[in-house]
mmCIF file of C-alpha atoms in Angstrom:
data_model
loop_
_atom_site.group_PDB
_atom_site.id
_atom_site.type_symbol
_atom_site.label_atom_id
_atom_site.label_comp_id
_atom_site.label_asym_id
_atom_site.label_seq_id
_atom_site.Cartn_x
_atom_site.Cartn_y
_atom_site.Cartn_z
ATOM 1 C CA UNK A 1 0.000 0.000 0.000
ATOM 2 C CA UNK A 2 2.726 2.675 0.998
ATOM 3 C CA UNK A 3 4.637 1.633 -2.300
ATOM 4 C CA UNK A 4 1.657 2.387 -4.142
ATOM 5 C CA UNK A 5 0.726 5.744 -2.363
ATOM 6 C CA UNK A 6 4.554 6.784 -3.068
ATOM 7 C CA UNK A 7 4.648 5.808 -7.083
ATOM 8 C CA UNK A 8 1.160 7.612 -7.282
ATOM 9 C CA UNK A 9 2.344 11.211 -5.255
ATOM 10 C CA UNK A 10 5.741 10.495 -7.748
ATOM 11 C CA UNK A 11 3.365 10.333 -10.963
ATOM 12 C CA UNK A 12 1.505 13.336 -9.598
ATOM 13 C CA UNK A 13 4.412 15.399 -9.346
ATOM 14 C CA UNK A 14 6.022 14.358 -12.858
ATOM 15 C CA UNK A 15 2.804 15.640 -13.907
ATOM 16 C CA UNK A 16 2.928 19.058 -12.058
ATOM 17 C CA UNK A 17 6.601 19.697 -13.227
ATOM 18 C CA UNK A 18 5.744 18.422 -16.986
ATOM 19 C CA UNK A 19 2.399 20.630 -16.973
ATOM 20 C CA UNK A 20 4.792 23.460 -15.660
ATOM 21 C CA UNK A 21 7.315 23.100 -18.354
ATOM 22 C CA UNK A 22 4.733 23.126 -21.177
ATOM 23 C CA UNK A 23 3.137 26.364 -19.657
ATOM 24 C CA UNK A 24 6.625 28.158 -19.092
ATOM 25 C CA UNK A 25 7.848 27.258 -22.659
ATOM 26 C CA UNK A 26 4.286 28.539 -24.113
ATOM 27 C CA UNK A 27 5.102 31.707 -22.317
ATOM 28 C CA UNK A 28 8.707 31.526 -23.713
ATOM 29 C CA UNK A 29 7.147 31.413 -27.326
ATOM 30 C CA UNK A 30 4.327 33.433 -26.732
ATOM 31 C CA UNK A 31 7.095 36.098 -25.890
#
């Protein structure tokens, strides 16, 4: 159970920082 909670908080935050990227590099071309 703990494994699973940790590999689904990891995927979570992969997603945050990939989400992140995309936005800052939209800005970066907006720009």
């Amino acid at each position: 159970m703990e494994n699973r909670v940790e590999d689904i908080e990891y995927r979570i935050r992969l997603e945050d920082r990939y989400t992140t990227w995309i936005e800052s590099e939209g800005e970066v071309w907006n720009t």
